PDB file of C-alpha atoms in Angstrom:
ATOM      1  CA  MET A 146     -12.533   7.865  12.753  1.00 61.00           C
ATOM      2  CA  THR A 147     -10.212  11.101  13.796  1.00 94.00           C
ATOM      3  CA  VAL A 148      -6.510  10.508  13.909  1.00 98.00           C
ATOM      4  CA  ALA A 149      -4.857  12.371  16.583  1.00 98.00           C
ATOM      5  CA  VAL A 150      -1.446  13.869  15.589  1.00 98.00           C
ATOM      6  CA  VAL A 151       0.704  14.272  18.308  1.00 98.00           C
ATOM      7  CA  GLN A 152       2.613  17.544  18.524  1.00 98.00           C
ATOM      8  CA  PHE A 153       5.615  18.318  20.753  1.00 97.00           C
ATOM      9  CA  GLY A 154       7.677  21.304  20.655  1.00 96.00           C
ATOM     10  CA  GLY A 155       9.911  20.791  17.719  1.00 96.00           C
ATOM     11  CA  SER A 156       7.562  18.474  15.718  1.00 97.00           C
ATOM     12  CA  ASN A 157       7.506  19.856  12.133  1.00 96.00           C
ATOM     13  CA  CYS A 158       5.985  17.202  10.137  1.00 97.00           C
ATOM     14  CA  ASP A 159       2.401  17.129  12.028  1.00 97.00           C
ATOM     15  CA  ARG A 160       0.681  19.961   9.721  1.00 97.00           C
ATOM     16  CA  ASP A 161       2.037  17.958   6.472  1.00 96.00           C
ATOM     17  CA  THR A 162       0.293  14.581   8.390  1.00 98.00           C
ATOM     18  CA  VAL A 163      -2.732  15.936   9.384  1.00 98.00           C
ATOM     19  CA  ARG A 164      -2.837  17.532   5.115  1.00 96.00           C
ATOM     20  CA  ALA A 165      -1.921  13.872   3.885  1.00 97.00           C
ATOM     21  CA  LEU A 166      -4.234  12.102   5.840  1.00 97.00           C
ATOM     22  CA  GLY A 167      -6.897  15.161   5.126  1.00 97.00           C
ATOM     23  CA  ALA A 168      -6.272  14.417   1.859  1.00 95.00           C
ATOM     24  CA  LEU A 169      -7.357  10.935   1.500  1.00 96.00           C
ATOM     25  CA  GLY A 170     -10.498  11.715   3.437  1.00 96.00           C
ATOM     26  CA  VAL A 171      -9.084  10.615   6.655  1.00 96.00           C
ATOM     27  CA  GLU A 172     -10.397  13.231   9.753  1.00 96.00           C
ATOM     28  CA  ALA A 173      -7.154  14.313  11.493  1.00 97.00           C
ATOM     29  CA  GLU A 174      -6.605  16.964  14.170  1.00 97.00           C
ATOM     30  CA  LEU A 175      -3.279  18.311  15.542  1.00 97.00           C
ATOM     31  CA  VAL A 176      -3.074  17.735  19.347  1.00 97.00           C
ATOM     32  CA  TRP A 177      -0.773  19.210  21.579  1.00 98.00           C
ATOM     33  CA  HIS A 178       0.933  16.871  23.703  1.00 97.00           C
ATOM     34  CA  GLU A 179       0.106  18.808  27.064  1.00 97.00           C
ATOM     35  CA  ASP A 180      -3.579  18.560  26.160  1.00 97.00           C
ATOM     36  CA  GLY A 181      -3.532  14.710  25.957  1.00 96.00           C
ATOM     37  CA  LEU A 182      -5.287  12.326  23.802  1.00 96.00           C
ATOM     38  CA  PRO A 183      -8.449  13.275  23.017  1.00 95.00           C
ATOM     39  CA  ASP A 184     -11.271  10.802  24.001  1.00 90.00           C
ATOM     40  CA  ASP A 185     -12.392   9.753  20.640  1.00 88.00           C
ATOM     41  CA  ALA A 186      -9.000   9.401  19.013  1.00 95.00           C
ATOM     42  CA  ASP A 187      -9.368   6.472  16.468  1.00 95.00           C
ATOM     43  CA  GLY A 188      -5.698   6.821  15.803  1.00 98.00           C
ATOM     44  CA  VAL A 189      -2.728   8.328  16.885  1.00 98.00           C
ATOM     45  CA  VAL A 190       0.202   9.217  14.221  1.00 98.00           C
ATOM     46  CA  ILE A 191       3.469  10.678  16.152  1.00 98.00           C
ATOM     47  CA  PRO A 192       4.666  12.708  13.557  1.00 98.00           C
ATOM     48  CA  GLY A 193       8.143  13.501  12.386  1.00 97.00           C
ATOM     49  CA  GLY A 194      10.520  16.442  13.670  1.00 97.00           C
ATOM     50  CA  PHE A 195      13.189  17.545  16.097  1.00 97.00           C
ATOM     51  CA  SER A 196      10.813  17.112  19.625  1.00 96.00           C
ATOM     52  CA  TYR A 197      12.505  18.490  22.658  1.00 96.00           C
ATOM     53  CA  GLY A 198      15.818  19.511  20.052  1.00 94.00           C
ATOM     54  CA  ASP A 199      16.910  15.669  20.238  1.00 94.00           C
ATOM     55  CA  TYR A 200      18.473  16.660  23.420  1.00 95.00           C
ATOM     56  CA  LEU A 201      20.159  13.565  24.756  1.00 95.00           C
ATOM     57  CA  ARG A 202      19.056  11.183  22.049  1.00 96.00           C
ATOM     58  CA  ALA A 203      16.115  11.477  19.072  1.00 97.00           C
ATOM     59  CA  GLY A 204      12.816  11.013  20.646  1.00 97.00           C
ATOM     60  CA  ALA A 205      14.167  10.414  24.430  1.00 97.00           C
ATOM     61  CA  MET A 206      12.489  13.323  25.995  1.00 97.00           C
ATOM     62  CA  ALA A 207       9.005  12.976  24.117  1.00 97.00           C
ATOM     63  CA  ALA A 208       9.073   9.492  24.852  1.00 97.00           C
ATOM     64  CA  ARG A 209       8.601  10.077  28.575  1.00 97.00           C
ATOM     65  CA  SER A 210       6.246  12.598  28.430  1.00 96.00           C
ATOM     66  CA  PRO A 211       2.828  12.273  30.072  1.00 97.00           C
ATOM     67  CA  VAL A 212       0.906  11.673  26.974  1.00 97.00           C
ATOM     68  CA  MET A 213       3.070   8.898  25.321  1.00 97.00           C
ATOM     69  CA  ALA A 214       1.749   6.627  28.395  1.00 97.00           C
ATOM     70  CA  GLU A 215      -1.766   7.433  27.029  1.00 97.00           C
ATOM     71  CA  VAL A 216      -0.457   6.407  23.377  1.00 97.00           C
ATOM     72  CA  ARG A 217       0.625   3.517  25.431  1.00 97.00           C
ATOM     73  CA  ALA A 218      -2.455   2.716  26.936  1.00 96.00           C
ATOM     74  CA  ALA A 219      -4.466   3.517  23.883  1.00 97.00           C
ATOM     75  CA  ALA A 220      -1.876   0.793  21.970  1.00 97.00           C
ATOM     76  CA  ASP A 221      -3.447  -1.356  24.419  1.00 96.00           C
ATOM     77  CA  ARG A 222      -6.895  -1.308  23.530  1.00 96.00           C
ATOM     78  CA  GLY A 223      -5.930  -1.800  19.927  1.00 96.00           C
ATOM     79  CA  THR A 224      -5.776   1.492  18.657  1.00 97.00           C
ATOM     80  CA  PRO A 225      -3.427   1.965  15.754  1.00 98.00           C
ATOM     81  CA  VAL A 226      -0.610   3.988  16.107  1.00 98.00           C
ATOM     82  CA  LEU A 227       2.243   5.073  13.600  1.00 98.00           C
ATOM     83  CA  GLY A 228       5.395   6.624  14.800  1.00 98.00           C
ATOM     84  CA  ILE A 229       6.795   8.214  11.455  1.00 98.00           C
ATOM     85  CA  CYS A 230      10.956   9.083  11.488  1.00 98.00           C
ATOM     86  CA  ASN A 231      10.788  11.090  14.755  1.00 98.00           C
ATOM     87  CA  GLY A 232       7.811   9.403  15.760  1.00 98.00           C
ATOM     88  CA  ALA A 233       9.605   6.521  15.011  1.00 98.00           C
ATOM     89  CA  GLN A 234      12.293   7.015  17.325  1.00 98.00           C
ATOM     90  CA  ILE A 235      10.051   8.213  20.195  1.00 98.00           C
ATOM     91  CA  GLY A 236       8.324   4.861  19.423  1.00 98.00           C
ATOM     92  CA  CYS A 237      10.858   3.194  20.362  1.00 98.00           C
ATOM     93  CA  GLU A 238      12.095   5.284  23.099  1.00 97.00           C
ATOM     94  CA  ALA A 239       8.907   4.668  24.518  1.00 97.00           C
ATOM     95  CA  SER A 240       8.806   0.650  24.185  1.00 95.00           C
ATOM     96  CA  LEU A 241       6.049   0.484  21.704  1.00 97.00           C
ATOM     97  CA  THR A 242       8.689  -0.720  18.942  1.00 97.00           C
ATOM     98  CA  PRO A 243      11.516  -3.065  19.622  1.00 96.00           C
ATOM     99  CA  GLY A 244      15.069  -1.639  19.043  1.00 97.00           C
ATOM    100  CA  ALA A 245      16.491   2.150  18.832  1.00 98.00           C
ATOM    101  CA  PHE A 246      17.128   4.439  15.673  1.00 98.00           C
ATOM    102  CA  THR A 247      20.775   6.073  16.103  1.00 97.00           C
ATOM    103  CA  THR A 248      23.472   7.704  14.436  1.00 96.00           C
ATOM    104  CA  ASN A 249      23.800   6.931  11.084  1.00 97.00           C
ATOM    105  CA  GLU A 250      26.163   4.949   9.788  1.00 96.00           C
ATOM    106  CA  SER A 251      27.621   8.259   7.763  1.00 95.00           C
ATOM    107  CA  ALA A 252      27.365  10.354  10.390  1.00 92.00           C
ATOM    108  CA  ARG A 253      25.378  12.616   8.643  1.00 94.00           C
ATOM    109  CA  PHE A 254      22.014  13.736   8.192  1.00 96.00           C
ATOM    110  CA  GLN A 255      20.524  12.067   4.957  1.00 97.00           C
ATOM    111  CA  CYS A 256      17.712  13.993   3.117  1.00 97.00           C
ATOM    112  CA  GLU A 257      17.152  11.640   0.072  1.00 97.00           C
ATOM    113  CA  HIS A 258      14.590   9.272  -1.664  1.00 97.00           C
ATOM    114  CA  VAL A 259      15.082   5.859  -1.051  1.00 98.00           C
ATOM    115  CA  HIS A 260      13.296   2.465  -2.262  1.00 98.00           C
ATOM    116  CA  LEU A 261      11.659  -0.209   0.195  1.00 98.00           C
ATOM    117  CA  ARG A 262      10.836  -3.124   0.027  1.00 98.00           C
ATOM    118  CA  VAL A 263       7.375  -4.732   1.390  1.00 98.00           C
ATOM    119  CA  GLU A 264       8.570  -7.409   3.966  1.00 98.00           C
ATOM    120  CA  ASN A 265       4.883  -8.429   5.036  1.00 97.00           C
ATOM    121  CA  ALA A 266       1.884  -7.069   3.091  1.00 97.00           C
ATOM    122  CA  ASP A 267      -0.500  -8.774   5.876  1.00 97.00           C
ATOM    123  CA  THR A 268      -0.427  -5.719   8.413  1.00 97.00           C
ATOM    124  CA  PRO A 269      -2.864  -2.745   8.419  1.00 97.00           C
ATOM    125  CA  TRP A 270      -0.354  -0.570   7.181  1.00 98.00           C
ATOM    126  CA  THR A 271       0.751  -2.310   4.413  1.00 98.00           C
ATOM    127  CA  ARG A 272      -2.133  -4.560   3.303  1.00 97.00           C
ATOM    128  CA  ARG A 273      -3.157  -2.422  -0.130  1.00 98.00           C
ATOM    129  CA  TYR A 274       0.890  -3.209  -0.970  1.00 98.00           C
ATOM    130  CA  LYS A 275       2.033  -6.632  -2.089  1.00 98.00           C
ATOM    131  CA  GLU A 276       4.994  -8.361  -0.369  1.00 97.00           C
ATOM    132  CA  GLY A 277       7.941  -7.944  -2.576  1.00 97.00           C
ATOM    133  CA  GLU A 278       6.866  -4.268  -4.013  1.00 98.00           C
ATOM    134  CA  VAL A 279       9.173  -1.682  -4.383  1.00 98.00           C
ATOM    135  CA  LEU A 280       8.210   1.810  -3.267  1.00 98.00           C
ATOM    136  CA  GLU A 281      10.039   5.301  -3.401  1.00 97.00           C
ATOM    137  CA  PHE A 282      10.080   7.475  -0.167  1.00 97.00           C
ATOM    138  CA  PRO A 283      12.328  10.447   1.026  1.00 97.00           C
ATOM    139  CA  ILE A 284      14.135   9.899   4.167  1.00 98.00           C
ATOM    140  CA  ALA A 285      15.000  13.056   6.397  1.00 98.00           C
ATOM    141  CA  HIS A 286      17.009  11.725   9.485  1.00 98.00           C
ATOM    142  CA  GLY A 287      20.380  11.519  11.272  1.00 97.00           C
ATOM    143  CA  GLU A 288      19.533   8.835  13.845  1.00 97.00           C
ATOM    144  CA  GLY A 289      18.117   6.281  11.054  1.00 98.00           C
ATOM    145  CA  ARG A 290      20.190   3.467  11.625  1.00 98.00           C
ATOM    146  CA  TYR A 291      18.102   0.893  13.348  1.00 98.00           C
ATOM    147  CA  GLU A 292      19.787  -1.182  16.273  1.00 97.00           C
ATOM    148  CA  VAL A 293      18.445  -3.939  17.540  1.00 97.00           C
ATOM    149  CA  ALA A 294      20.043  -7.262  19.785  1.00 95.00           C
ATOM    150  CA  ASP A 295      20.405  -9.748  17.158  1.00 95.00           C
ATOM    151  CA  ASP A 296      17.924 -12.511  19.397  1.00 96.00           C
ATOM    152  CA  ARG A 297      15.717  -9.597  19.022  1.00 96.00           C
ATOM    153  CA  LEU A 298      16.260  -9.100  15.234  1.00 97.00           C
ATOM    154  CA  ALA A 299      15.905 -12.723  14.608  1.00 97.00           C
ATOM    155  CA  ALA A 300      12.336 -12.468  16.871  1.00 97.00           C
ATOM    156  CA  LEU A 301      11.005 -10.206  14.564  1.00 97.00           C
ATOM    157  CA  ALA A 302      12.076 -11.824  10.823  1.00 97.00           C
ATOM    158  CA  GLU A 303      10.672 -15.086  12.442  1.00 97.00           C
ATOM    159  CA  ASP A 304       7.323 -13.175  13.873  1.00 96.00           C
ATOM    160  CA  ASP A 305       7.039 -11.209  10.168  1.00 97.00           C
ATOM    161  CA  ARG A 306       6.947  -8.149  12.273  1.00 97.00           C
ATOM    162  CA  ILE A 307       9.460  -6.327   9.632  1.00 98.00           C
ATOM    163  CA  LEU A 308       7.654  -3.886   7.662  1.00 98.00           C
ATOM    164  CA  PHE A 309       9.895  -2.483   5.107  1.00 98.00           C
ATOM    165  CA  ARG A 310      13.744  -3.233   4.163  1.00 98.00           C
ATOM    166  CA  TYR A 311      15.514  -0.436   2.424  1.00 98.00           C
ATOM    167  CA  CYS A 312      16.595  -1.734  -1.102  1.00 98.00           C
ATOM    168  CA  ASP A 313      17.457  -0.865  -4.765  1.00 98.00           C
ATOM    169  CA  ALA A 314      15.224   0.148  -7.345  1.00 97.00           C
ATOM    170  CA  ASP A 315      14.595  -3.626  -8.311  1.00 97.00           C
ATOM    171  CA  GLY A 316      14.098  -5.034  -4.645  1.00 97.00           C
ATOM    172  CA  ALA A 317      17.378  -5.999  -3.855  1.00 98.00           C
ATOM    173  CA  VAL A 318      18.413  -5.609  -0.608  1.00 98.00           C
ATOM    174  CA  THR A 319      22.287  -4.500  -0.527  1.00 98.00           C
ATOM    175  CA  PRO A 320      24.379  -2.541   1.530  1.00 97.00           C
ATOM    176  CA  GLU A 321      24.619   0.183  -0.871  1.00 97.00           C
ATOM    177  CA  ALA A 322      20.869   0.341  -1.019  1.00 98.00           C
ATOM    178  CA  ASN A 323      20.938   0.744   3.024  1.00 98.00           C
ATOM    179  CA  PRO A 324      21.400   4.634   3.697  1.00 98.00           C
ATOM    180  CA  ASN A 325      21.896   4.576   7.214  1.00 98.00           C
ATOM    181  CA  GLY A 326      23.773   1.184   7.929  1.00 97.00           C
ATOM    182  CA  SER A 327      20.125  -0.168   9.823  1.00 98.00           C
ATOM    183  CA  LYS A 328      20.850  -3.587  10.689  1.00 97.00           C
ATOM    184  CA  HIS A 329      19.591  -5.779   8.697  1.00 98.00           C
ATOM    185  CA  SER A 330      18.365  -2.801   6.287  1.00 98.00           C
ATOM    186  CA  VAL A 331      15.166  -2.618   8.445  1.00 98.00           C
ATOM    187  CA  ALA A 332      13.385   0.929   7.986  1.00 98.00           C
ATOM    188  CA  GLY A 333      10.217   0.098   9.746  1.00 98.00           C
ATOM    189  CA  ALA A 334       8.699  -2.604  12.012  1.00 98.00           C
ATOM    190  CA  THR A 335       5.806  -3.297  13.813  1.00 98.00           C
ATOM    191  CA  GLY A 336       5.094  -3.030  17.690  1.00 96.00           C
ATOM    192  CA  ASP A 337       4.804  -5.787  20.263  1.00 94.00           C
ATOM    193  CA  ARG A 338       1.245  -4.864  21.201  1.00 94.00           C
ATOM    194  CA  GLY A 339       0.506  -6.038  17.677  1.00 95.00           C
ATOM    195  CA  ASN A 340       1.036  -5.125  14.174  1.00 96.00           C
ATOM    196  CA  HIS A 341      -1.788  -2.145  14.677  1.00 97.00           C
ATOM    197  CA  VAL A 342       1.756  -0.393  16.286  1.00 98.00           C
ATOM    198  CA  ALA A 343       4.102   0.398  13.533  1.00 98.00           C
ATOM    199  CA  VAL A 344       6.912   2.897  13.215  1.00 98.00           C
ATOM    200  CA  LEU A 345       9.138   3.542  10.065  1.00 98.00           C
ATOM    201  CA  MET A 346      12.061   6.301   9.441  1.00 98.00           C
ATOM    202  CA  PRO A 347      10.594   6.839   5.802  1.00 98.00           C
ATOM    203  CA  HIS A 348       8.164   9.555   5.709  1.00 98.00           C
ATOM    204  CA  PRO A 349       4.594   8.189   3.905  1.00 98.00           C
ATOM    205  CA  GLU A 350       2.650  11.539   4.240  1.00 97.00           C
ATOM    206  CA  ARG A 351       5.904  13.223   2.100  1.00 96.00           C
ATOM    207  CA  VAL A 352       4.518  11.149  -0.750  1.00 96.00           C
ATOM    208  CA  THR A 353       0.671  10.942  -0.175  1.00 96.00           C
ATOM    209  CA  LEU A 354      -0.260  14.338  -2.256  1.00 93.00           C
ATOM    210  CA  ALA A 355       0.217  13.974  -6.205  1.00 87.00           C
ATOM    211  CA  ASP A 356       1.220  17.652  -6.212  1.00 83.00           C
ATOM    212  CA  VAL A 357       4.241  17.205  -4.160  1.00 78.00           C
ATOM    213  CA  ALA A 358       5.983  13.823  -5.223  1.00 77.00           C
ATOM    214  CA  SER A 359       4.690  10.316  -5.954  1.00 87.00           C
ATOM    215  CA  THR A 360       2.077   9.005  -4.116  1.00 95.00           C
ATOM    216  CA  ASP A 361       3.644   5.641  -2.685  1.00 96.00           C
ATOM    217  CA  GLY A 362       2.918   6.361   0.770  1.00 97.00           C
ATOM    218  CA  ALA A 363      -0.768   6.800   0.533  1.00 96.00           C
ATOM    219  CA  ASP A 364      -1.399   3.452   0.596  1.00 97.00           C
ATOM    220  CA  LEU A 365       0.069   3.011   4.038  1.00 97.00           C
ATOM    221  CA  LEU A 366      -1.706   5.985   5.548  1.00 97.00           C
ATOM    222  CA  ARG A 367      -4.890   4.194   4.019  1.00 96.00           C
ATOM    223  CA  ALA A 368      -4.682   2.344   7.065  1.00 96.00           C
ATOM    224  CA  PHE A 369      -6.482   4.577   8.941  1.00 96.00           C
ATOM    225  CA  GLU A 370      -9.690   4.360   6.763  1.00 93.00           C
ATOM    226  CA  ASP A 371     -10.038   0.479   8.218  1.00 86.00           C
TER     227      ASP A 371
ATOM    228  CA  MET B 215      21.007  13.603  54.611  1.00 93.00           C
ATOM    229  CA  THR B 216      23.974  13.880  53.094  1.00 96.00           C
ATOM    230  CA  ALA B 217      24.993  15.556  49.596  1.00 97.00           C
ATOM    231  CA  PHE B 218      26.033  13.206  46.974  1.00 98.00           C
ATOM    232  CA  THR B 219      27.002  13.732  43.245  1.00 98.00           C
ATOM    233  CA  ALA B 220      26.645  10.408  41.311  1.00 98.00           C
ATOM    234  CA  THR B 221      28.230  10.303  38.029  1.00 98.00           C
ATOM    235  CA  VAL B 222      26.262   8.335  35.108  1.00 98.00           C
ATOM    236  CA  GLU B 223      28.166   7.085  32.412  1.00 98.00           C
ATOM    237  CA  VAL B 224      26.540   6.152  29.369  1.00 98.00           C
ATOM    238  CA  ARG B 225      28.579   4.326  26.288  1.00 97.00           C
ATOM    239  CA  LEU B 226      27.501   2.479  23.191  1.00 96.00           C
ATOM    240  CA  LYS B 227      27.864  -1.274  23.928  1.00 96.00           C
ATOM    241  CA  ARG B 228      30.706  -3.438  22.464  1.00 91.00           C
ATOM    242  CA  GLY B 229      30.240  -4.236  18.837  1.00 90.00           C
ATOM    243  CA  VAL B 230      27.715  -0.982  18.188  1.00 94.00           C
ATOM    244  CA  LEU B 231      28.666   1.372  15.566  1.00 93.00           C
ATOM    245  CA  ASP B 232      30.059   4.910  16.598  1.00 94.00           C
ATOM    246  CA  PRO B 233      29.854   6.665  13.473  1.00 94.00           C
ATOM    247  CA  GLU B 234      30.495   9.993  15.914  1.00 91.00           C
ATOM    248  CA  ALA B 235      34.035   8.792  17.408  1.00 94.00           C
ATOM    249  CA  GLU B 236      34.819   7.063  14.060  1.00 94.00           C
ATOM    250  CA  THR B 237      34.670  10.860  12.424  1.00 93.00           C
ATOM    251  CA  THR B 238      36.495  12.662  15.824  1.00 95.00           C
ATOM    252  CA  ALA B 239      39.122   9.359  15.442  1.00 96.00           C
ATOM    253  CA  ARG B 240      39.462  10.515  11.449  1.00 96.00           C
ATOM    254  CA  ALA B 241      39.899  14.116  12.507  1.00 96.00           C
ATOM    255  CA  LEU B 242      42.752  13.482  15.052  1.00 98.00           C
ATOM    256  CA  GLU B 243      44.309  11.393  12.952  1.00 97.00           C
ATOM    257  CA  ARG B 244      44.366  14.458  10.385  1.00 97.00           C
ATOM    258  CA  LEU B 245      45.641  16.531  13.076  1.00 98.00           C
ATOM    259  CA  GLY B 246      48.465  14.472  12.808  1.00 98.00           C
ATOM    260  CA  PHE B 247      47.733  12.006  16.281  1.00 98.00           C
ATOM    261  CA  GLU B 248      48.320   8.465  16.082  1.00 97.00           C
ATOM    262  CA  LEU B 249      45.333   6.576  17.721  1.00 97.00           C
ATOM    263  CA  GLU B 250      44.568   2.848  17.298  1.00 95.00           C
ATOM    264  CA  GLU B 251      40.611   3.271  17.766  1.00 93.00           C
ATOM    265  CA  LEU B 252      38.460   6.326  19.884  1.00 95.00           C
ATOM    266  CA  ARG B 253      35.404   5.357  22.456  1.00 94.00           C
ATOM    267  CA  SER B 254      33.200   8.427  23.362  1.00 93.00           C
ATOM    268  CA  ALA B 255      30.594   8.090  26.427  1.00 96.00           C
ATOM    269  CA  ASP B 256      28.402  10.793  28.075  1.00 96.00           C
ATOM    270  CA  ARG B 257      29.258  11.384  31.649  1.00 98.00           C
ATOM    271  CA  PHE B 258      26.507  12.875  33.800  1.00 98.00           C
ATOM    272  CA  GLU B 259      27.276  14.337  36.747  1.00 98.00           C
ATOM    273  CA  VAL B 260      23.685  14.552  39.228  1.00 98.00           C
ATOM    274  CA  ASP B 261      24.045  16.297  42.522  1.00 97.00           C
ATOM    275  CA  ILE B 262      21.835  14.096  44.689  1.00 97.00           C
ATOM    276  CA  ASP B 263      20.470  14.779  48.913  1.00 97.00           C
ATOM    277  CA  ALA B 264      19.686  11.262  50.220  1.00 97.00           C
ATOM    278  CA  GLU B 265      20.489   8.990  53.701  1.00 97.00           C
ATOM    279  CA  SER B 266      23.203   6.900  52.339  1.00 97.00           C
ATOM    280  CA  ALA B 267      25.997   6.491  49.619  1.00 97.00           C
ATOM    281  CA  ASP B 268      23.687   3.296  48.663  1.00 97.00           C
ATOM    282  CA  ALA B 269      20.182   4.853  48.368  1.00 98.00           C
ATOM    283  CA  ALA B 270      22.362   7.950  45.849  1.00 98.00           C
ATOM    284  CA  ARG B 271      23.572   4.915  44.090  1.00 98.00           C
ATOM    285  CA  GLU B 272      20.382   3.260  43.956  1.00 98.00           C
ATOM    286  CA  ARG B 273      18.372   6.794  42.633  1.00 98.00           C
ATOM    287  CA  ALA B 274      21.174   6.948  39.923  1.00 98.00           C
ATOM    288  CA  THR B 275      20.754   3.715  38.658  1.00 98.00           C
ATOM    289  CA  GLU B 276      17.246   4.291  38.220  1.00 98.00           C
ATOM    290  CA  MET B 277      17.894   7.486  36.362  1.00 98.00           C
ATOM    291  CA  ALA B 278      20.025   5.475  34.168  1.00 98.00           C
ATOM    292  CA  GLU B 279      17.446   2.832  33.564  1.00 97.00           C
ATOM    293  CA  ARG B 280      14.377   5.333  32.964  1.00 96.00           C
ATOM    294  CA  LEU B 281      16.357   7.997  30.809  1.00 97.00           C
ATOM    295  CA  LEU B 282      19.629   8.598  30.866  1.00 98.00           C
ATOM    296  CA  ALA B 283      20.822   5.279  28.985  1.00 98.00           C
ATOM    297  CA  ASN B 284      19.129   3.112  25.838  1.00 97.00           C
ATOM    298  CA  PRO B 285      19.564  -0.561  27.169  1.00 94.00           C
ATOM    299  CA  THR B 286      19.356  -1.291  23.487  1.00 94.00           C
ATOM    300  CA  ILE B 287      22.471   0.302  22.815  1.00 96.00           C
ATOM    301  CA  HIS B 288      23.699   1.546  25.984  1.00 97.00           C
ATOM    302  CA  ASP B 289      25.992   0.031  28.968  1.00 97.00           C
ATOM    303  CA  TYR B 290      26.730   2.636  31.933  1.00 98.00           C
ATOM    304  CA  GLU B 291      28.329   2.714  35.360  1.00 98.00           C
ATOM    305  CA  VAL B 292      27.290   4.528  38.377  1.00 98.00           C
ATOM    306  CA  GLY B 293      29.610   6.342  40.699  1.00 98.00           C
ATOM    307  CA  VAL B 294      28.774   7.881  43.980  1.00 98.00           C
ATOM    308  CA  GLU B 295      30.817  10.289  46.006  1.00 97.00           C
ATOM    309  CA  GLU B 296      29.988  12.782  49.113  1.00 96.00           C
ATOM    310  CA  ARG B 297      29.742  16.711  47.586  1.00 93.00           C
ATOM    311  CA  ARG B 298      31.551  18.844  50.078  1.00 84.00           C
ATOM    312  CA  ALA B 299      30.078  22.445  49.603  1.00 70.00           C
TER     313      ALA B 299
END
């Protein structure tokens, strides 16, 4: 399994992601977007950062770059694809996942640890967690507020495609525990092509190495071992 | 071919929270202005050479659909005017 971590101009969590995956024993490599996806890519991560300076909207430019057509084709073939933070914004802009991540309710960039409740433990990304388990992940974004039409949100919930919701330390989903005003407190969701495609705003790769912080995110990235 | 300038105005759909506009409105109030509500929009001016105004409008509309607006959160309006040198 080689995981391609796609670098755009302005990506800045690309190396962290490769290192975190490497620490888990998952082979991963940086792939410059202009070079295209390698043929042997068995997984794809669209990492965090500020691709193209967040021009127009966060993720808008990268989503329309040629490599994303390759990522969509790979997703169509069943290749696992994970978008983290800016990668989540790109994933939504590229129609890998429904909805959009837009300006935080606070209108500020927020860099803090948050709690996430595992909503569905029956996906490749969450199967190592328990439903209802509370994780601590960091967020670092200015445009992380999840927006989606009410009927699409209802369908997402109905189809069990919400991975994580922001919650308090006890797992209660409350307005106070919602850091950015995300609709329904959604922090991550799976794609229209199936649960092998997912996006989330919090950073699992920043809570994977034991010498950095907690390791709550490691079990999510271990999906690439499967 | 005729020279046109297409304008594409992209704004948040009604009901979508606009924290930047709210912050701007509060700043105006701090400056002593009275206002009820403030909405903001992005306006793109695109110079296009096309056979007709309709063709220019169609191209600008496709630009809005494919990049300038995000249909999840935005509405947009397209206008076309002849461009004078």
